[in-house]
Amino acid sequence: MDNYKEFIGFLAAVLTTAAFLPQVYKTWKTKDASSLSLPMLVIFFIGIVCWLIYGVLIDSPSMIFANSITLISSFLLLYFKLTYKKP
Amino acid sequence: MDNYKEFIGFLAAVLTTAAFLPQVYKTWKTKDASSLSLPMLVIFFIGIVCWLIYGVLIDSPSMIFANSITLISSFLLLYFKLTYKKP
C-alpha cells in the first residue's frame, strides 16, 4: 500500500525534477533568460529549501530526492538570470 | 510537534506557490514566453498533477494546498506559451 503511494510520489518527483532540465538547458544554450521572472526564481529557490526541510521532517523519500535536485536546477536558473541579465 | 512540521510545509507551499505568480503576471503583461521551455511546462504540469495525488494519498494539507494553486499557475503558463508562441 505504501509502495503504491511512494510510486506516485516518486513519479511526481521525477517529473517536476526532470521538468527543469530542459529549462536549464534552453537558458544555458540560448543565454536568454529575459522572459524568466527574477522574483519567481528567488522565491522559488527559498521555497524549495523549505520543501526539502519539510521532506526531511515528514520523512518522505520522494520529497527529499526531488527537492535536492530541483534546488540545484533552480540555483542554476537564478545564476543564469543574474549572469545573462541585460544591462 | 506536528504543527511545527506543518508550519515549515505551509511556508514552503506558500513560497513555491507564490513564486509562479510574478512569472504568470510577467508573461501575461509582456506577452513574451520566448525563453520559457515548452517541454518544461508540459512535464511540470503533469508532475504537479502527480504531486497533488500524492498529497491526497499521504494526507498532507500543505501539499494539497500548494499543488492545487500551482496547477492553475502552470496551466496558465502553458496556455500563454502556446498562445504567444512566435510563428
mmCIF file with all atom_site columns, C-alpha atoms in Angstrom:
data_model
loop_
_atom_site.group_PDB
_atom_site.id
_atom_site.type_symbol
_atom_site.label_atom_id
_atom_site.label_alt_id
_atom_site.label_comp_id
_atom_site.label_asym_id
_atom_site.label_entity_id
_atom_site.label_seq_id
_atom_site.pdbx_PDB_ins_code
_atom_site.Cartn_x
_atom_site.Cartn_y
_atom_site.Cartn_z
_atom_site.occupancy
_atom_site.B_iso_or_equiv
_atom_site.pdbx_formal_charge
_atom_site.auth_seq_id
_atom_site.auth_comp_id
_atom_site.auth_asym_id
_atom_site.auth_atom_id
_atom_site.pdbx_PDB_model_num
ATOM 1   C CA . MET A 1 1  ? 0.000  0.000  0.000   1.00 0.00 ? 1  MET A CA 1
ATOM 2   C CA . ASP A 1 2  ? 2.748  2.431  0.966   1.00 0.00 ? 2  ASP A CA 1
ATOM 3   C CA . ASN A 1 3  ? 4.776  1.286  -2.022  1.00 0.00 ? 3  ASN A CA 1
ATOM 4   C CA . TYR A 1 4  ? 1.951  2.386  -4.277  1.00 0.00 ? 4  TYR A CA 1
ATOM 5   C CA . LYS A 1 5  ? 1.821  5.801  -2.611  1.00 0.00 ? 5  LYS A CA 1
ATOM 6   C CA . GLU A 1 6  ? 5.574  6.178  -2.913  1.00 0.00 ? 6  GLU A CA 1
ATOM 7   C CA . PHE A 1 7  ? 5.367  5.208  -6.589  1.00 0.00 ? 7  PHE A CA 1
ATOM 8   C CA . ILE A 1 8  ? 3.040  8.147  -7.305  1.00 0.00 ? 8  ILE A CA 1
ATOM 9   C CA . GLY A 1 9  ? 5.259  10.405 -5.213  1.00 0.00 ? 9  GLY A CA 1
ATOM 10  C CA . PHE A 1 10 ? 8.359  9.155  -6.962  1.00 0.00 ? 10 PHE A CA 1
ATOM 11  C CA . LEU A 1 11 ? 6.759  9.673  -10.384 1.00 0.00 ? 11 LEU A CA 1
ATOM 12  C CA . ALA A 1 12 ? 5.796  13.211 -9.322  1.00 0.00 ? 12 ALA A CA 1
ATOM 13  C CA . ALA A 1 13 ? 9.339  13.776 -8.108  1.00 0.00 ? 13 ALA A CA 1
ATOM 14  C CA . VAL A 1 14 ? 10.882 12.541 -11.351 1.00 0.00 ? 14 VAL A CA 1
ATOM 15  C CA . LEU A 1 15 ? 8.535  14.683 -13.470 1.00 0.00 ? 15 LEU A CA 1
ATOM 16  C CA . THR A 1 16 ? 8.837  18.004 -11.610 1.00 0.00 ? 16 THR A CA 1
ATOM 17  C CA . THR A 1 17 ? 12.569 17.475 -11.235 1.00 0.00 ? 17 THR A CA 1
ATOM 18  C CA . ALA A 1 18 ? 13.074 16.491 -14.877 1.00 0.00 ? 18 ALA A CA 1
ATOM 19  C CA . ALA A 1 19 ? 10.898 19.423 -15.969 1.00 0.00 ? 19 ALA A CA 1
ATOM 20  C CA . PHE A 1 20 ? 13.558 21.956 -15.041 1.00 0.00 ? 20 PHE A CA 1
ATOM 21  C CA . LEU A 1 21 ? 16.299 20.228 -17.014 1.00 0.00 ? 21 LEU A CA 1
ATOM 22  C CA . PRO A 1 22 ? 15.054 21.369 -20.475 1.00 0.00 ? 22 PRO A CA 1
ATOM 23  C CA . GLN A 1 23 ? 14.618 24.863 -18.990 1.00 0.00 ? 23 GLN A CA 1
ATOM 24  C CA . VAL A 1 24 ? 18.167 24.893 -17.610 1.00 0.00 ? 24 VAL A CA 1
ATOM 25  C CA . TYR A 1 25 ? 19.471 23.550 -20.946 1.00 0.00 ? 25 TYR A CA 1
ATOM 26  C CA . LYS A 1 26 ? 17.469 26.059 -23.025 1.00 0.00 ? 26 LYS A CA 1
ATOM 27  C CA . THR A 1 27 ? 18.524 29.023 -20.876 1.00 0.00 ? 27 THR A CA 1
ATOM 28  C CA . TRP A 1 28 ? 22.160 27.940 -20.895 1.00 0.00 ? 28 TRP A CA 1
ATOM 29  C CA . LYS A 1 29 ? 22.135 27.294 -24.661 1.00 0.00 ? 29 LYS A CA 1
ATOM 30  C CA . THR A 1 30 ? 20.350 30.484 -25.721 1.00 0.00 ? 30 THR A CA 1
ATOM 31  C CA . LYS A 1 31 ? 21.891 32.677 -22.974 1.00 0.00 ? 31 LYS A CA 1
ATOM 32  C CA . ASP A 1 32 ? 18.396 34.194 -22.857 1.00 0.00 ? 32 ASP A CA 1
ATOM 33  C CA . ALA A 1 33 ? 16.640 34.467 -19.516 1.00 0.00 ? 33 ALA A CA 1
ATOM 34  C CA . SER A 1 34 ? 14.717 37.601 -20.441 1.00 0.00 ? 34 SER A CA 1
ATOM 35  C CA . SER A 1 35 ? 11.224 36.186 -20.022 1.00 0.00 ? 35 SER A CA 1
ATOM 36  C CA . LEU A 1 36 ? 12.060 34.387 -16.779 1.00 0.00 ? 36 LEU A CA 1
ATOM 37  C CA . SER A 1 37 ? 10.860 36.343 -13.757 1.00 0.00 ? 37 SER A CA 1
ATOM 38  C CA . LEU A 1 38 ? 13.600 37.176 -11.219 1.00 0.00 ? 38 LEU A CA 1
ATOM 39  C CA . PRO A 1 39 ? 11.195 37.349 -8.234  1.00 0.00 ? 39 PRO A CA 1
ATOM 40  C CA . MET A 1 40 ? 9.875  33.912 -9.331  1.00 0.00 ? 40 MET A CA 1
ATOM 41  C CA . LEU A 1 41 ? 13.362 32.408 -9.279  1.00 0.00 ? 41 LEU A CA 1
ATOM 42  C CA . VAL A 1 42 ? 14.287 33.924 -5.898  1.00 0.00 ? 42 VAL A CA 1
ATOM 43  C CA . ILE A 1 43 ? 11.027 32.967 -4.153  1.00 0.00 ? 43 ILE A CA 1
ATOM 44  C CA . PHE A 1 44 ? 11.053 29.522 -5.772  1.00 0.00 ? 44 PHE A CA 1
ATOM 45  C CA . PHE A 1 45 ? 14.612 28.820 -4.597  1.00 0.00 ? 45 PHE A CA 1
ATOM 46  C CA . ILE A 1 46 ? 13.774 29.726 -0.976  1.00 0.00 ? 46 ILE A CA 1
ATOM 47  C CA . GLY A 1 47 ? 10.575 27.656 -1.253  1.00 0.00 ? 47 GLY A CA 1
ATOM 48  C CA . ILE A 1 48 ? 12.486 24.592 -2.448  1.00 0.00 ? 48 ILE A CA 1
ATOM 49  C CA . VAL A 1 49 ? 14.813 24.911 0.560   1.00 0.00 ? 49 VAL A CA 1
ATOM 50  C CA . CYS A 1 50 ? 11.697 24.807 2.783   1.00 0.00 ? 50 CYS A CA 1
ATOM 51  C CA . TRP A 1 51 ? 10.212 21.808 0.897   1.00 0.00 ? 51 TRP A CA 1
ATOM 52  C CA . LEU A 1 52 ? 13.497 19.955 1.372   1.00 0.00 ? 52 LEU A CA 1
ATOM 53  C CA . ILE A 1 53 ? 13.388 20.619 5.141   1.00 0.00 ? 53 ILE A CA 1
ATOM 54  C CA . TYR A 1 54 ? 9.714  19.542 5.205   1.00 0.00 ? 54 TYR A CA 1
ATOM 55  C CA . GLY A 1 55 ? 10.545 16.365 3.282   1.00 0.00 ? 55 GLY A CA 1
ATOM 56  C CA . VAL A 1 56 ? 13.182 15.505 5.890   1.00 0.00 ? 56 VAL A CA 1
ATOM 57  C CA . LEU A 1 57 ? 10.773 16.301 8.763   1.00 0.00 ? 57 LEU A CA 1
ATOM 58  C CA . ILE A 1 58 ? 7.937  14.133 7.430   1.00 0.00 ? 58 ILE A CA 1
ATOM 59  C CA . ASP A 1 59 ? 10.448 11.522 6.249   1.00 0.00 ? 59 ASP A CA 1
ATOM 60  C CA . SER A 1 60 ? 9.292  11.477 2.618   1.00 0.00 ? 60 SER A CA 1
ATOM 61  C CA . PRO A 1 61 ? 11.921 9.908  0.341   1.00 0.00 ? 61 PRO A CA 1
ATOM 62  C CA . SER A 1 62 ? 10.237 11.312 -2.794  1.00 0.00 ? 62 SER A CA 1
ATOM 63  C CA . MET A 1 63 ? 10.300 14.863 -1.475  1.00 0.00 ? 63 MET A CA 1
ATOM 64  C CA . ILE A 1 64 ? 13.904 14.674 -0.319  1.00 0.00 ? 64 ILE A CA 1
ATOM 65  C CA . PHE A 1 65 ? 15.008 13.235 -3.670  1.00 0.00 ? 65 PHE A CA 1
ATOM 66  C CA . ALA A 1 66 ? 13.020 15.689 -5.789  1.00 0.00 ? 66 ALA A CA 1
ATOM 67  C CA . ASN A 1 67 ? 13.811 18.836 -3.896  1.00 0.00 ? 67 ASN A CA 1
ATOM 68  C CA . SER A 1 68 ? 17.542 18.161 -3.684  1.00 0.00 ? 68 SER A CA 1
ATOM 69  C CA . ILE A 1 69 ? 17.808 18.082 -7.464  1.00 0.00 ? 69 ILE A CA 1
ATOM 70  C CA . THR A 1 70 ? 15.318 20.911 -8.012  1.00 0.00 ? 70 THR A CA 1
ATOM 71  C CA . LEU A 1 71 ? 17.407 23.010 -5.622  1.00 0.00 ? 71 LEU A CA 1
ATOM 72  C CA . ILE A 1 72 ? 20.363 22.642 -7.999  1.00 0.00 ? 72 ILE A CA 1
ATOM 73  C CA . SER A 1 73 ? 18.246 23.419 -11.101 1.00 0.00 ? 73 SER A CA 1
ATOM 74  C CA . SER A 1 74 ? 16.672 26.492 -9.520  1.00 0.00 ? 74 SER A CA 1
ATOM 75  C CA . PHE A 1 75 ? 20.074 27.708 -8.325  1.00 0.00 ? 75 PHE A CA 1
ATOM 76  C CA . LEU A 1 76 ? 21.403 27.386 -11.898 1.00 0.00 ? 76 LEU A CA 1
ATOM 77  C CA . LEU A 1 77 ? 18.404 29.267 -13.359 1.00 0.00 ? 77 LEU A CA 1
ATOM 78  C CA . LEU A 1 78 ? 18.844 32.033 -10.788 1.00 0.00 ? 78 LEU A CA 1
ATOM 79  C CA . TYR A 1 79 ? 22.550 32.202 -11.614 1.00 0.00 ? 79 TYR A CA 1
ATOM 80  C CA . PHE A 1 80 ? 21.788 32.361 -15.364 1.00 0.00 ? 80 PHE A CA 1
ATOM 81  C CA . LYS A 1 81 ? 19.176 35.056 -14.840 1.00 0.00 ? 81 LYS A CA 1
ATOM 82  C CA . LEU A 1 82 ? 21.659 37.241 -12.955 1.00 0.00 ? 82 LEU A CA 1
ATOM 83  C CA . THR A 1 83 ? 24.537 36.492 -15.315 1.00 0.00 ? 83 THR A CA 1
ATOM 84  C CA . TYR A 1 84 ? 22.673 36.926 -18.607 1.00 0.00 ? 84 TYR A CA 1
ATOM 85  C CA . LYS A 1 85 ? 20.758 39.963 -17.360 1.00 0.00 ? 85 LYS A CA 1
ATOM 86  C CA . LYS A 1 86 ? 20.561 42.690 -19.958 1.00 0.00 ? 86 LYS A CA 1
ATOM 87  C CA . PRO A 1 87 ? 22.239 45.962 -18.918 1.00 0.00 ? 87 PRO A CA 1
ATOM 88  C CA . MET B 1 1  ? 5.465  18.894 17.091  1.00 0.00 ? 1  MET B CA 1
ATOM 89  C CA . ASP B 1 2  ? 3.347  18.189 14.043  1.00 0.00 ? 2  ASP B CA 1
ATOM 90  C CA . ASN B 1 3  ? 2.242  21.816 13.994  1.00 0.00 ? 3  ASN B CA 1
ATOM 91  C CA . TYR B 1 4  ? 5.858  22.843 13.625  1.00 0.00 ? 4  TYR B CA 1
ATOM 92  C CA . LYS B 1 5  ? 6.357  20.417 10.730  1.00 0.00 ? 5  LYS B CA 1
ATOM 93  C CA . GLU B 1 6  ? 3.214  21.679 9.036   1.00 0.00 ? 6  GLU B CA 1
ATOM 94  C CA . PHE B 1 7  ? 4.388  25.269 9.529   1.00 0.00 ? 7  PHE B CA 1
ATOM 95  C CA . ILE B 1 8  ? 7.557  24.569 7.511   1.00 0.00 ? 8  ILE B CA 1
ATOM 96  C CA . GLY B 1 9  ? 5.489  22.712 4.921   1.00 0.00 ? 9  GLY B CA 1
ATOM 97  C CA . PHE B 1 10 ? 2.967  25.520 4.768   1.00 0.00 ? 10 PHE B CA 1
ATOM 98  C CA . LEU B 1 11 ? 5.739  28.117 4.388   1.00 0.00 ? 11 LEU B CA 1
ATOM 99  C CA . ALA B 1 12 ? 7.231  26.006 1.575   1.00 0.00 ? 12 ALA B CA 1
ATOM 100 C CA . ALA B 1 13 ? 3.801  25.742 -0.013  1.00 0.00 ? 13 ALA B CA 1
ATOM 101 C CA . VAL B 1 14 ? 3.197  29.486 0.162   1.00 0.00 ? 14 VAL B CA 1
ATOM 102 C CA . LEU B 1 15 ? 6.635  30.277 -1.295  1.00 0.00 ? 15 LEU B CA 1
ATOM 103 C CA . THR B 1 16 ? 6.662  27.833 -4.228  1.00 0.00 ? 16 THR B CA 1
ATOM 104 C CA . THR B 1 17 ? 3.040  28.672 -4.993  1.00 0.00 ? 17 THR B CA 1
ATOM 105 C CA . ALA B 1 18 ? 3.586  32.441 -4.748  1.00 0.00 ? 18 ALA B CA 1
ATOM 106 C CA . ALA B 1 19 ? 6.743  32.118 -6.864  1.00 0.00 ? 19 ALA B CA 1
ATOM 107 C CA . PHE B 1 20 ? 4.760  31.406 -10.012 1.00 0.00 ? 20 PHE B CA 1
ATOM 108 C CA . LEU B 1 21 ? 2.502  34.436 -9.624  1.00 0.00 ? 21 LEU B CA 1
ATOM 109 C CA . PRO B 1 22 ? 5.158  37.021 -10.708 1.00 0.00 ? 22 PRO B CA 1
ATOM 110 C CA . GLN B 1 23 ? 6.014  34.673 -13.608 1.00 0.00 ? 23 GLN B CA 1
ATOM 111 C CA . VAL B 1 24 ? 2.374  34.402 -14.678 1.00 0.00 ? 24 VAL B CA 1
ATOM 112 C CA . TYR B 1 25 ? 1.991  38.186 -14.334 1.00 0.00 ? 25 TYR B CA 1
ATOM 113 C CA . LYS B 1 26 ? 5.213  38.946 -16.241 1.00 0.00 ? 26 LYS B CA 1
ATOM 114 C CA . THR B 1 27 ? 4.378  36.542 -19.072 1.00 0.00 ? 27 THR B CA 1
ATOM 115 C CA . TRP B 1 28 ? 0.818  37.859 -19.340 1.00 0.00 ? 28 TRP B CA 1
ATOM 116 C CA . LYS B 1 29 ? 1.971  41.513 -19.212 1.00 0.00 ? 29 LYS B CA 1
ATOM 117 C CA . THR B 1 30 ? 4.847  41.213 -21.707 1.00 0.00 ? 30 THR B CA 1
ATOM 118 C CA . LYS B 1 31 ? 3.153  38.583 -23.912 1.00 0.00 ? 31 LYS B CA 1
ATOM 119 C CA . ASP B 1 32 ? 6.650  37.108 -24.101 1.00 0.00 ? 32 ASP B CA 1
ATOM 120 C CA . ALA B 1 33 ? 7.120  33.451 -23.284 1.00 0.00 ? 33 ALA B CA 1
ATOM 121 C CA . SER B 1 34 ? 10.064 33.005 -25.642 1.00 0.00 ? 34 SER B CA 1
ATOM 122 C CA . SER B 1 35 ? 12.625 31.951 -23.040 1.00 0.00 ? 35 SER B CA 1
ATOM 123 C CA . LEU B 1 36 ? 10.230 29.607 -21.253 1.00 0.00 ? 36 LEU B CA 1
ATOM 124 C CA . SER B 1 37 ? 10.807 25.984 -22.251 1.00 0.00 ? 37 SER B CA 1
ATOM 125 C CA . LEU B 1 38 ? 7.733  24.192 -23.640 1.00 0.00 ? 38 LEU B CA 1
ATOM 126 C CA . PRO B 1 39 ? 8.898  20.699 -22.556 1.00 0.00 ? 39 PRO B CA 1
ATOM 127 C CA . MET B 1 40 ? 9.470  22.172 -19.056 1.00 0.00 ? 40 MET B CA 1
ATOM 128 C CA . LEU B 1 41 ? 5.906  23.476 -18.883 1.00 0.00 ? 41 LEU B CA 1
ATOM 129 C CA . VAL B 1 42 ? 4.327  20.238 -20.141 1.00 0.00 ? 42 VAL B CA 1
ATOM 130 C CA . ILE B 1 43 ? 6.369  17.913 -17.889 1.00 0.00 ? 43 ILE B CA 1
ATOM 131 C CA . PHE B 1 44 ? 5.929  20.267 -14.924 1.00 0.00 ? 44 PHE B CA 1
ATOM 132 C CA . PHE B 1 45 ? 2.141  20.351 -15.348 1.00 0.00 ? 45 PHE B CA 1
ATOM 133 C CA . ILE B 1 46 ? 1.882  16.543 -15.404 1.00 0.00 ? 46 ILE B CA 1
ATOM 134 C CA . GLY B 1 47 ? 4.242  16.392 -12.416 1.00 0.00 ? 47 GLY B CA 1
ATOM 135 C CA . ILE B 1 48 ? 2.085  18.784 -10.393 1.00 0.00 ? 48 ILE B CA 1
ATOM 136 C CA . VAL B 1 49 ? -0.955 16.572 -11.094 1.00 0.00 ? 49 VAL B CA 1
ATOM 137 C CA . CYS B 1 50 ? 1.028  13.651 -9.609  1.00 0.00 ? 50 CYS B CA 1
ATOM 138 C CA . TRP B 1 51 ? 2.157  15.709 -6.564  1.00 0.00 ? 51 TRP B CA 1
ATOM 139 C CA . LEU B 1 52 ? -1.462 16.630 -5.927  1.00 0.00 ? 52 LEU B CA 1
ATOM 140 C CA . ILE B 1 53 ? -2.491 12.947 -5.990  1.00 0.00 ? 53 ILE B CA 1
ATOM 141 C CA . TYR B 1 54 ? 0.467  12.102 -3.705  1.00 0.00 ? 54 TYR B CA 1
ATOM 142 C CA . GLY B 1 55 ? -0.528 14.902 -1.303  1.00 0.00 ? 55 GLY B CA 1
ATOM 143 C CA . VAL B 1 56 ? -4.017 13.413 -1.076  1.00 0.00 ? 56 VAL B CA 1
ATOM 144 C CA . LEU B 1 57 ? -2.625 9.878  -0.578  1.00 0.00 ? 57 LEU B CA 1
ATOM 145 C CA . ILE B 1 58 ? -0.234 10.837 2.237   1.00 0.00 ? 58 ILE B CA 1
ATOM 146 C CA . ASP B 1 59 ? -2.803 13.268 3.628   1.00 0.00 ? 59 ASP B CA 1
ATOM 147 C CA . SER B 1 60 ? -0.539 16.337 3.587   1.00 0.00 ? 60 SER B CA 1
ATOM 148 C CA . PRO B 1 61 ? -2.555 19.566 3.806   1.00 0.00 ? 61 PRO B CA 1
ATOM 149 C CA . SER B 1 62 ? 0.432  21.665 2.666   1.00 0.00 ? 62 SER B CA 1
ATOM 150 C CA . MET B 1 63 ? 0.934  19.603 -0.472  1.00 0.00 ? 63 MET B CA 1
ATOM 151 C CA . ILE B 1 64 ? -2.738 19.594 -1.400  1.00 0.00 ? 64 ILE B CA 1
ATOM 152 C CA . PHE B 1 65 ? -2.981 23.364 -0.899  1.00 0.00 ? 65 PHE B CA 1
ATOM 153 C CA . ALA B 1 66 ? 0.235  24.189 -2.751  1.00 0.00 ? 66 ALA B CA 1
ATOM 154 C CA . ASN B 1 67 ? -0.225 21.890 -5.704  1.00 0.00 ? 67 ASN B CA 1
ATOM 155 C CA . SER B 1 68 ? -3.823 22.914 -6.345  1.00 0.00 ? 68 SER B CA 1
ATOM 156 C CA . ILE B 1 69 ? -2.768 26.517 -6.872  1.00 0.00 ? 69 ILE B CA 1
ATOM 157 C CA . THR B 1 70 ? 0.450  25.636 -8.707  1.00 0.00 ? 70 THR B CA 1
ATOM 158 C CA . LEU B 1 71 ? -1.654 23.522 -11.062 1.00 0.00 ? 71 LEU B CA 1
ATOM 159 C CA . ILE B 1 72 ? -3.573 26.652 -12.071 1.00 0.00 ? 72 ILE B CA 1
ATOM 160 C CA . SER B 1 73 ? -0.376 28.729 -12.472 1.00 0.00 ? 73 SER B CA 1
ATOM 161 C CA . SER B 1 74 ? 1.342  26.075 -14.569 1.00 0.00 ? 74 SER B CA 1
ATOM 162 C CA . PHE B 1 75 ? -1.751 25.650 -16.713 1.00 0.00 ? 75 PHE B CA 1
ATOM 163 C CA . LEU B 1 76 ? -1.782 29.417 -17.361 1.00 0.00 ? 76 LEU B CA 1
ATOM 164 C CA . LEU B 1 77 ? 1.930  29.471 -18.259 1.00 0.00 ? 77 LEU B CA 1
ATOM 165 C CA . LEU B 1 78 ? 1.436  26.542 -20.631 1.00 0.00 ? 78 LEU B CA 1
ATOM 166 C CA . TYR B 1 79 ? -1.532 28.328 -22.194 1.00 0.00 ? 79 TYR B CA 1
ATOM 167 C CA . PHE B 1 80 ? 0.492  31.552 -22.581 1.00 0.00 ? 80 PHE B CA 1
ATOM 168 C CA . LYS B 1 81 ? 3.412  29.671 -24.094 1.00 0.00 ? 81 LYS B CA 1
ATOM 169 C CA . LEU B 1 82 ? 1.166  28.106 -26.722 1.00 0.00 ? 82 LEU B CA 1
ATOM 170 C CA . THR B 1 83 ? -0.783 31.311 -27.351 1.00 0.00 ? 83 THR B CA 1
ATOM 171 C CA . TYR B 1 84 ? 2.156  33.733 -27.526 1.00 0.00 ? 84 TYR B CA 1
ATOM 172 C CA . LYS B 1 85 ? 4.313  31.320 -29.495 1.00 0.00 ? 85 LYS B CA 1
ATOM 173 C CA . LYS B 1 86 ? 6.160  33.035 -32.302 1.00 0.00 ? 86 LYS B CA 1
ATOM 174 C CA . PRO B 1 87 ? 5.270  31.756 -35.780 1.00 0.00 ? 87 PRO B CA 1
#
